[in-house]
Coordinates of C-alpha atoms and ligand atoms in Angstrom, one line a residue:
M278 CA 0.2 -0.1 0.0
S279 CA 1.0 3.2 -0.8
D280 CA -2.1 5.3 0.0
L281 CA -1.7 9.3 1.0
L282 CA -4.8 10.0 3.0
V283 CA -5.8 14.1 3.2
A284 CA -7.4 14.1 6.6
G285 CA -9.1 16.7 8.6
G286 CA -10.2 19.2 6.3
Q287 CA -13.2 20.2 4.6
V288 CA -13.7 19.3 0.7
L289 CA -15.2 20.5 -2.3
R290 CA -17.5 18.6 -3.7
P291 CA -18.5 18.0 -7.5
D292 CA -21.9 20.0 -6.9
F293 CA -20.4 22.8 -5.1
T294 CA -21.7 21.7 -1.4
V295 CA -18.6 21.6 1.2
E296 CA -18.1 18.5 3.9
R297 CA -15.9 17.8 6.5
A298 CA -14.2 14.6 4.7
D299 CA -10.2 12.5 4.3
V300 CA -9.4 12.3 1.3
L301 CA -7.8 8.9 0.1
V302 CA -5.3 8.8 -2.9
D303 CA -4.1 6.2 -4.1
R304 CA -0.4 6.6 -5.5
E305 CA 0.1 4.1 -7.8
S306 CA -2.9 4.8 -9.7
G307 CA -2.6 8.7 -9.3
D308 CA -5.8 8.8 -8.6
I309 CA -8.4 9.5 -5.7
A310 CA -9.7 6.1 -4.5
D311 CA -12.4 7.6 -2.0
V312 CA -13.4 10.7 -0.3
A313 CA -14.8 9.4 2.9
D314 CA -16.7 10.7 6.1
P315 CA -13.7 11.6 8.5
G316 CA -11.9 8.8 10.7
T317 CA -12.8 6.4 8.9
V318 CA -9.9 5.4 6.6
D319 CA -6.6 5.1 7.0
A320 CA -3.3 5.0 5.0
P321 CA 0.2 5.1 5.5
E322 CA 1.4 8.8 4.6
T323 CA -1.0 11.6 5.9
L324 CA -1.4 15.2 4.7
D325 CA -2.7 17.8 7.3
A326 CA -5.8 19.5 5.5
S327 CA -6.8 20.6 9.2
G328 CA -8.1 24.2 8.8
G329 CA -8.0 23.7 5.3
L330 CA -10.6 23.7 2.2
V331 CA -9.4 20.4 0.2
I332 CA -10.4 21.2 -3.5
P333 CA -9.6 20.4 -7.1
G334 CA -5.7 21.5 -8.0
L335 CA -6.5 24.7 -10.2
V336 CA -5.9 24.1 -14.0
N337 CA -4.6 26.8 -16.3
A338 CA -5.7 26.7 -19.9
H339 CA -3.8 28.8 -21.6
T340 CA -0.2 30.4 -20.8
H341 CA 3.7 30.7 -22.2
V342 CA 5.0 29.5 -18.8
A343 CA 8.6 30.5 -19.7
M344 CA 7.7 34.2 -20.4
T345 CA 8.4 34.4 -16.3
L346 CA 11.7 35.4 -17.3
L347 CA 10.2 38.7 -19.7
R348 CA 7.8 39.3 -16.2
G349 CA 8.0 43.4 -16.0
Y350 CA 10.2 43.8 -19.1
A351 CA 7.9 45.9 -20.9
D352 CA 4.3 47.0 -19.7
D353 CA 1.3 49.4 -20.4
K354 CA 1.3 49.3 -24.5
E355 CA -1.5 47.4 -26.5
L356 CA -0.9 44.0 -28.2
D357 CA 0.5 44.7 -31.4
A358 CA 3.3 47.8 -30.5
W359 CA 4.3 45.2 -27.3
L360 CA 5.0 42.0 -29.6
R361 CA 6.5 44.2 -32.2
E362 CA 8.7 46.6 -30.2
D363 CA 9.7 44.5 -27.0
I364 CA 8.3 41.2 -26.9
W365 CA 9.2 39.4 -29.9
P366 CA 12.8 40.9 -30.2
V367 CA 13.7 39.1 -27.0
E368 CA 11.7 36.1 -27.9
A369 CA 14.2 36.0 -30.6
E370 CA 16.9 35.9 -28.6
L371 CA 15.6 32.9 -26.4
T372 CA 17.7 29.9 -25.9
A373 CA 16.4 26.5 -25.1
E374 CA 18.3 27.0 -21.7
D375 CA 16.3 30.5 -21.3
I376 CA 13.1 28.7 -21.9
E377 CA 13.9 25.5 -19.3
V378 CA 14.4 27.9 -16.5
G379 CA 11.8 30.6 -17.2
A380 CA 9.4 27.0 -17.1
E381 CA 10.9 26.2 -13.7
L382 CA 10.4 29.5 -12.3
G383 CA 7.1 29.5 -13.7
L384 CA 5.9 25.9 -12.4
V385 CA 6.9 27.0 -9.2
E386 CA 4.7 29.4 -9.2
M387 CA 1.9 27.6 -10.3
I388 CA 2.4 24.8 -7.5
K389 CA 2.8 27.6 -4.8
S390 CA -1.0 29.1 -5.9
G391 CA -2.5 25.5 -5.8
T392 CA -2.1 25.0 -9.9
T393 CA -1.6 21.4 -10.7
A394 CA -2.0 21.7 -14.8
L395 CA -1.1 24.3 -17.8
S396 CA -1.5 24.2 -21.3
D397 CA 1.3 25.9 -22.4
M398 CA 2.3 27.3 -26.0
Y399 CA 6.2 27.9 -26.9
F400 CA 9.0 26.9 -28.3
H401 CA 12.0 24.3 -27.6
V402 CA 9.3 22.0 -26.6
G403 CA 11.7 19.5 -25.0
R404 CA 13.2 21.9 -22.2
T405 CA 9.4 22.6 -21.1
V406 CA 9.0 18.9 -21.0
D407 CA 12.1 18.2 -19.0
A408 CA 10.7 21.2 -16.6
V409 CA 7.3 19.8 -16.1
E410 CA 8.4 16.0 -15.4
R411 CA 10.5 17.4 -12.4
A412 CA 8.2 19.5 -11.1
G413 CA 5.5 16.7 -11.0
V414 CA 2.8 18.9 -12.6
R415 CA 0.2 18.2 -15.8
A416 CA 0.4 19.8 -19.0
V417 CA -0.4 20.1 -22.8
L418 CA 2.4 21.4 -24.5
G419 CA 3.5 22.1 -27.9
H420 CA 5.2 24.1 -30.6
T421 CA 4.0 27.4 -31.8
A422 CA 4.1 28.0 -35.3
V423 CA 4.2 31.1 -36.9
T424 CA 4.8 31.9 -40.4
V425 CA 4.4 35.9 -41.3
G426 CA 8.2 37.0 -42.1
K427 CA 9.7 33.5 -43.0
D428 CA 10.1 32.5 -46.0
D429 CA 8.4 29.2 -47.9
E430 CA 10.8 26.5 -46.7
D431 CA 11.3 28.4 -43.3
A432 CA 7.4 28.7 -42.9
R433 CA 6.5 25.1 -44.1
A434 CA 9.4 24.0 -41.1
D435 CA 8.0 25.3 -38.6
L436 CA 4.1 23.8 -39.0
Q437 CA 6.0 20.3 -39.7
R438 CA 7.8 20.9 -36.1
S439 CA 4.6 21.7 -34.5
L440 CA 3.2 18.1 -35.9
D441 CA 6.3 16.7 -35.2
V442 CA 6.5 17.8 -31.5
A443 CA 3.1 16.9 -30.9
K444 CA 3.6 13.5 -32.4
E445 CA 6.9 13.0 -30.0
F446 CA 6.0 13.9 -27.0
D447 CA 2.3 13.0 -26.7
G448 CA 2.0 10.4 -23.7
A449 CA 5.6 12.2 -21.8
A450 CA 6.3 11.9 -18.1
N451 CA 4.3 8.9 -17.6
G452 CA 1.1 10.2 -19.5
R453 CA 1.4 13.3 -17.1
I454 CA 2.3 15.3 -20.5
K455 CA -0.6 15.8 -23.2
T456 CA 0.4 18.0 -26.8
T457 CA -1.5 20.0 -29.4
F458 CA -1.1 21.3 -32.6
Q459 CA -0.3 25.2 -32.7
P460 CA -0.8 27.4 -35.4
H461 CA -0.3 30.7 -33.6
S462 CA -3.0 32.6 -34.4
L463 CA -5.1 33.0 -37.8
T464 CA -3.2 36.3 -38.8
T465 CA 0.1 35.3 -37.9
V466 CA -0.1 31.7 -40.3
G467 CA -0.7 31.8 -44.0
E468 CA -3.6 30.4 -45.1
E469 CA -2.0 27.9 -47.5
Y470 CA 0.1 26.2 -44.5
L471 CA -3.2 26.3 -42.4
R472 CA -4.9 24.2 -45.9
E473 CA -2.2 22.0 -45.6
F474 CA -1.0 21.2 -42.1
V475 CA -4.5 21.9 -40.8
P476 CA -6.1 17.7 -42.6
E477 CA -2.6 16.8 -41.6
A478 CA -3.2 17.3 -37.5
R479 CA -6.9 16.0 -38.2
E480 CA -5.6 12.6 -39.8
A481 CA -3.1 12.3 -36.7
D482 CA -5.8 12.5 -34.1
L483 CA -3.8 15.8 -32.8
P484 CA -6.0 18.1 -30.6
V485 CA -5.6 21.8 -31.7
H486 CA -5.2 24.6 -30.0
F487 CA -4.2 28.1 -31.1
H488 CA -5.3 32.3 -30.7
A489 CA -8.4 33.6 -31.9
N490 CA -10.4 37.0 -31.8
E491 CA -8.3 38.3 -29.2
T492 CA -8.4 42.4 -30.3
E493 CA -10.1 43.8 -33.0
N494 CA -6.6 44.0 -35.1
E495 CA -7.0 40.2 -35.6
V496 CA -10.6 40.6 -36.9
D497 CA -10.3 43.5 -39.2
P498 CA -8.2 41.9 -41.4
I499 CA -9.8 38.6 -42.2
V500 CA -12.9 40.3 -42.6
D501 CA -11.3 42.4 -45.3
E502 CA -9.3 39.3 -46.9
H503 CA -12.4 36.3 -46.5
G504 CA -15.1 38.7 -46.1
V505 CA -16.2 36.1 -43.3
R506 CA -15.6 36.0 -38.9
P507 CA -12.7 34.5 -38.2
L508 CA -14.3 31.6 -36.6
E509 CA -16.0 31.2 -39.9
Y510 CA -12.6 31.1 -41.4
A511 CA -11.4 29.0 -39.3
D512 CA -14.6 26.3 -39.8
D513 CA -13.9 26.3 -42.8
L514 CA -10.3 25.5 -42.7
G515 CA -11.4 22.5 -40.4
L516 CA -9.8 24.2 -37.6
L517 CA -13.0 24.0 -35.1
G518 CA -13.9 20.4 -33.5
E519 CA -14.3 18.8 -30.0
D520 CA -10.7 18.8 -29.6
T521 CA -9.5 22.3 -30.2
Y522 CA -9.7 25.2 -28.3
V523 CA -9.2 29.0 -28.7
A524 CA -7.6 31.5 -26.5
H525 CA -9.1 34.4 -25.6
G526 CA -12.7 34.8 -28.1
V527 CA -12.8 38.3 -26.7
H528 CA -14.7 39.9 -29.8
V529 CA -16.4 37.0 -31.4
D530 CA -20.0 37.8 -32.9
E531 CA -23.4 35.8 -32.0
R532 CA -22.8 33.7 -35.5
E533 CA -19.4 32.6 -34.0
I534 CA -20.6 32.0 -30.5
E535 CA -23.1 29.5 -32.4
L536 CA -20.5 27.9 -33.8
L537 CA -17.8 27.0 -31.0
A538 CA -21.3 25.4 -29.4
D539 CA -22.1 23.9 -32.6
T540 CA -18.6 22.0 -33.3
G541 CA -17.7 21.9 -30.1
T542 CA -15.0 23.8 -29.9
G543 CA -13.5 25.7 -26.6
V544 CA -12.6 28.4 -25.2
A545 CA -9.5 29.4 -23.0
H546 CA -10.4 32.9 -20.9
C547 CA -8.0 35.1 -20.1
P548 CA -9.2 37.9 -18.6
A549 CA -6.3 39.9 -17.0
S550 CA -4.3 39.5 -20.4
N551 CA -6.9 40.7 -21.8
M552 CA -7.7 43.8 -19.6
K553 CA -3.9 44.4 -19.4
L554 CA -3.5 45.0 -23.1
A555 CA -7.2 46.4 -23.4
S556 CA -7.9 43.6 -26.0
G557 CA -11.5 44.2 -24.6
M558 CA -13.9 41.8 -22.6
A559 CA -14.7 38.1 -23.6
P560 CA -18.9 38.0 -23.6
V561 CA -18.0 34.7 -20.8
Q562 CA -21.6 34.8 -19.8
R563 CA -23.7 34.8 -23.7
L564 CA -20.5 32.0 -24.3
R565 CA -21.8 29.9 -21.2
E566 CA -25.4 30.1 -21.8
A567 CA -24.9 29.2 -25.6
G568 CA -23.1 25.7 -24.3
V569 CA -19.3 26.6 -24.9
T570 CA -16.9 24.8 -22.8
V571 CA -15.2 27.8 -20.7
G572 CA -11.4 27.5 -19.1
I573 CA -9.4 30.2 -17.7
G574 CA -5.6 31.1 -18.4
T575 CA -3.3 33.6 -17.0
D576 CA -1.8 33.8 -20.8
G577 CA 2.1 34.8 -20.2
A578 CA 3.2 36.2 -17.0
A579 CA 4.7 39.2 -19.4
S580 CA 1.2 39.9 -19.9
N581 CA -0.5 39.7 -17.2
N582 CA 2.0 40.0 -14.2
D583 CA 1.6 36.6 -12.5
L584 CA 0.5 33.4 -12.7
D585 CA -2.1 32.7 -9.8
A586 CA -5.0 31.2 -11.3
F587 CA -7.2 32.3 -8.2
D588 CA -6.2 36.1 -9.3
E589 CA -7.5 34.8 -12.6
A590 CA -11.2 33.2 -11.5
R591 CA -11.6 36.5 -10.0
D592 CA -11.2 39.0 -12.6
A593 CA -13.1 35.9 -14.8
A594 CA -16.1 36.7 -12.5
M595 CA -15.5 40.6 -13.0
V596 CA -15.0 40.9 -16.2
G597 CA -17.8 38.4 -16.7
K598 CA -19.9 40.8 -15.0
L599 CA -18.7 44.5 -17.0
A600 CA -19.4 42.6 -20.3
A601 CA -22.7 41.4 -19.9
E602 CA -23.6 44.7 -18.1
D603 CA -24.8 42.1 -15.0
A604 CA -23.7 42.0 -11.5
S605 CA -25.6 38.4 -11.6
A606 CA -23.3 37.4 -14.8
V607 CA -20.6 35.0 -14.3
P608 CA -21.2 33.8 -10.4
A609 CA -19.1 33.1 -7.8
E610 CA -19.7 29.2 -8.5
A611 CA -19.1 29.8 -12.8
V612 CA -15.9 30.6 -12.1
V613 CA -14.4 28.1 -9.8
E614 CA -16.1 25.4 -12.6
M615 CA -14.1 27.6 -15.1
V616 CA -11.0 27.1 -13.3
T617 CA -11.1 23.6 -12.1
R618 CA -13.3 21.2 -14.3
G619 CA -13.6 23.6 -17.1
S620 CA -10.3 24.1 -18.0
A621 CA -9.9 20.5 -17.3
D622 CA -12.2 19.6 -19.9
L623 CA -10.2 21.3 -22.4
L624 CA -6.7 20.0 -22.0
D625 CA -8.9 16.6 -21.2
F626 CA -7.7 15.8 -18.2
D627 CA -9.8 14.1 -15.9
S628 CA -9.1 16.5 -13.1
G629 CA -11.3 19.7 -11.8
R630 CA -12.8 17.4 -9.3
V631 CA -12.6 15.8 -5.5
E632 CA -14.5 12.5 -6.7
A633 CA -13.2 8.9 -6.2
G634 CA -11.7 8.1 -9.7
A635 CA -11.1 11.5 -10.8
N636 CA -7.3 12.5 -11.0
A637 CA -5.3 12.9 -8.0
D638 CA -4.9 16.4 -8.6
L639 CA -5.5 18.8 -5.4
A640 CA -5.1 21.7 -3.8
V641 CA -5.6 22.2 0.2
V642 CA -6.5 26.2 1.0
D643 CA -5.4 27.3 4.5
R644 CA -8.7 29.2 5.6
E645 CA -6.9 30.2 8.9
A646 CA -6.8 34.2 7.6
A647 CA -8.3 37.7 7.9
H648 CA -9.3 37.8 4.6
L649 CA -10.9 34.9 4.1
T650 CA -13.2 35.1 7.7
P651 CA -16.1 35.0 8.3
A652 CA -16.8 31.9 6.1
H653 CA -20.4 32.4 5.5
D654 CA -20.0 30.8 1.8
L655 CA -16.5 28.9 0.7
V656 CA -17.3 29.3 -2.8
S657 CA -17.6 33.0 -2.6
H658 CA -14.0 33.1 -1.2
L659 CA -12.7 30.7 -3.4
A660 CA -13.9 33.4 -6.3
Y661 CA -13.6 36.4 -5.0
A662 CA -10.8 36.2 -1.8
V663 CA -8.6 33.1 -1.5
R664 CA -5.1 34.1 -3.1
G665 CA -2.1 31.7 -4.0
S666 CA -0.3 31.9 -1.0
D667 CA -3.0 30.7 0.6
V668 CA -2.6 27.1 -1.1
R669 CA -0.8 25.3 2.3
H670 CA -0.5 22.0 -0.1
T671 CA -0.6 20.4 -3.3
V672 CA -0.6 17.1 -4.8
C673 CA -0.5 15.9 -8.6
D674 CA -1.0 12.4 -9.9
G675 CA -1.3 11.4 -6.4
E676 CA 2.1 12.7 -5.1
V677 CA 2.8 15.6 -2.8
L678 CA 4.4 18.6 -5.3
M679 CA 4.0 21.3 -2.2
R680 CA 3.6 20.5 1.7
D681 CA 3.2 23.4 4.0
R682 CA 4.5 25.8 1.5
E683 CA 7.6 23.8 0.7
V684 CA 8.0 23.1 -3.0
L685 CA 9.4 19.4 -3.0
T686 CA 9.8 18.6 -6.6
L687 CA 12.2 21.7 -7.2
D688 CA 14.4 24.0 -5.5
E689 CA 12.8 27.2 -5.5
A690 CA 15.3 29.5 -3.8
A691 CA 18.1 28.0 -7.0
V692 CA 15.3 28.1 -9.3
R693 CA 15.0 31.9 -8.5
E694 CA 18.6 32.7 -8.4
R695 CA 19.0 31.3 -11.9
A696 CA 16.0 32.6 -13.2
S697 CA 17.1 36.2 -12.4
E698 CA 20.4 35.8 -13.5
Q699 CA 19.1 33.9 -17.3
A700 CA 16.9 36.8 -17.5
R701 CA 19.1 39.5 -17.0
D702 CA 21.6 37.6 -19.9
L703 CA 18.9 37.2 -22.0
V704 CA 17.8 41.1 -22.0
A705 CA 21.2 41.7 -22.3
R706 CA 21.4 39.8 -25.8
A707 CA 18.3 41.4 -27.3
E708 CA 19.4 45.0 -26.2
T709 CA 22.8 44.8 -28.0
G710 CA 21.7 42.3 -30.2
A711 CA 24.7 40.6 -29.6
Ligands
LIG1463 ZN1 -1.4 33.4 -25.3

């Protein structure tokens, strides 16, 4: 027996009720074996959840985890100028080493704030695979292909790489890693390449993740050139479907919302990034009413500027209400659902609920804090008052990744030191063009 008992706490159940219970974890399978009445089951190892609330580990449905190295490097510009003037010149200098160090930093931050799974879009994916494997979380990874500014040979090679990487790393880290085919967006990948490579991805049964309808500037060129809305264009290219999710989905009209719902395409909503880059407000309430699966993502740390998914859930509630002009829109339960089960559904992980048979991906939130007192409604607290720093323990795949705020799988101090050095060198290279 190698079971683990998360004991003495209250537990958030899939129906959003809260009850006193112990959670028995089968470490062999990495699943939850039982949610039992307190004190009725035993295990060789115990994780103390007294004074705490056991919840599903949060799932970050869209990020660029290694962008932690660019946290605070360039702020306060709109998306297009920010990318062209600041982000892309530095990204051009990114080495595989930078990616690994940046990913480790982001994963430490995620574990410390109760996130147990992420969906990442970036480059040098093999190094992110290594970091995820060591950190112990779950991830959906992929190589992000861009064709603008490239000649035909380089453009085709980049899309081929996205296909190859998705095939190579699917199932890595004992199944904790899955992959997606990743054309960056509908405006940064040329139509001829999408027409050629999307059918290949579908043929290989690869899920697809891309940015869509993030800003008006992404919508207008497609309407001008093709005479249809971006998601109609995406549908025509075979890009929409059950195993597809788009990041952002801010500027979507009614027809596009119906298309997302009809095709089973999900949306990874990134409210903080949308606010910071003044991209707009996604119609989350409308999307949910239409039956679209919506998850929540932080986007990269350079446009957020942190990877705390509790923060993001709170932002999702706030922006959702503003967008709907209705304070009852996107209520507490909806954001808690989106940042757990909703995101997990997009990533196709059996996580996001504390229930026998589900993945043993858990966070224990310490309730003994002034900002969490009194406790009228713990779901309200999860949506509006809990911070990532309230997480006491984090468990993924049945393994304890953080115990009493100490990360066990990565050396936090060493990761921070390496990241600071690496980020300094990266920016120096970019600024001198060396
Ligand atoms: Zn993004």
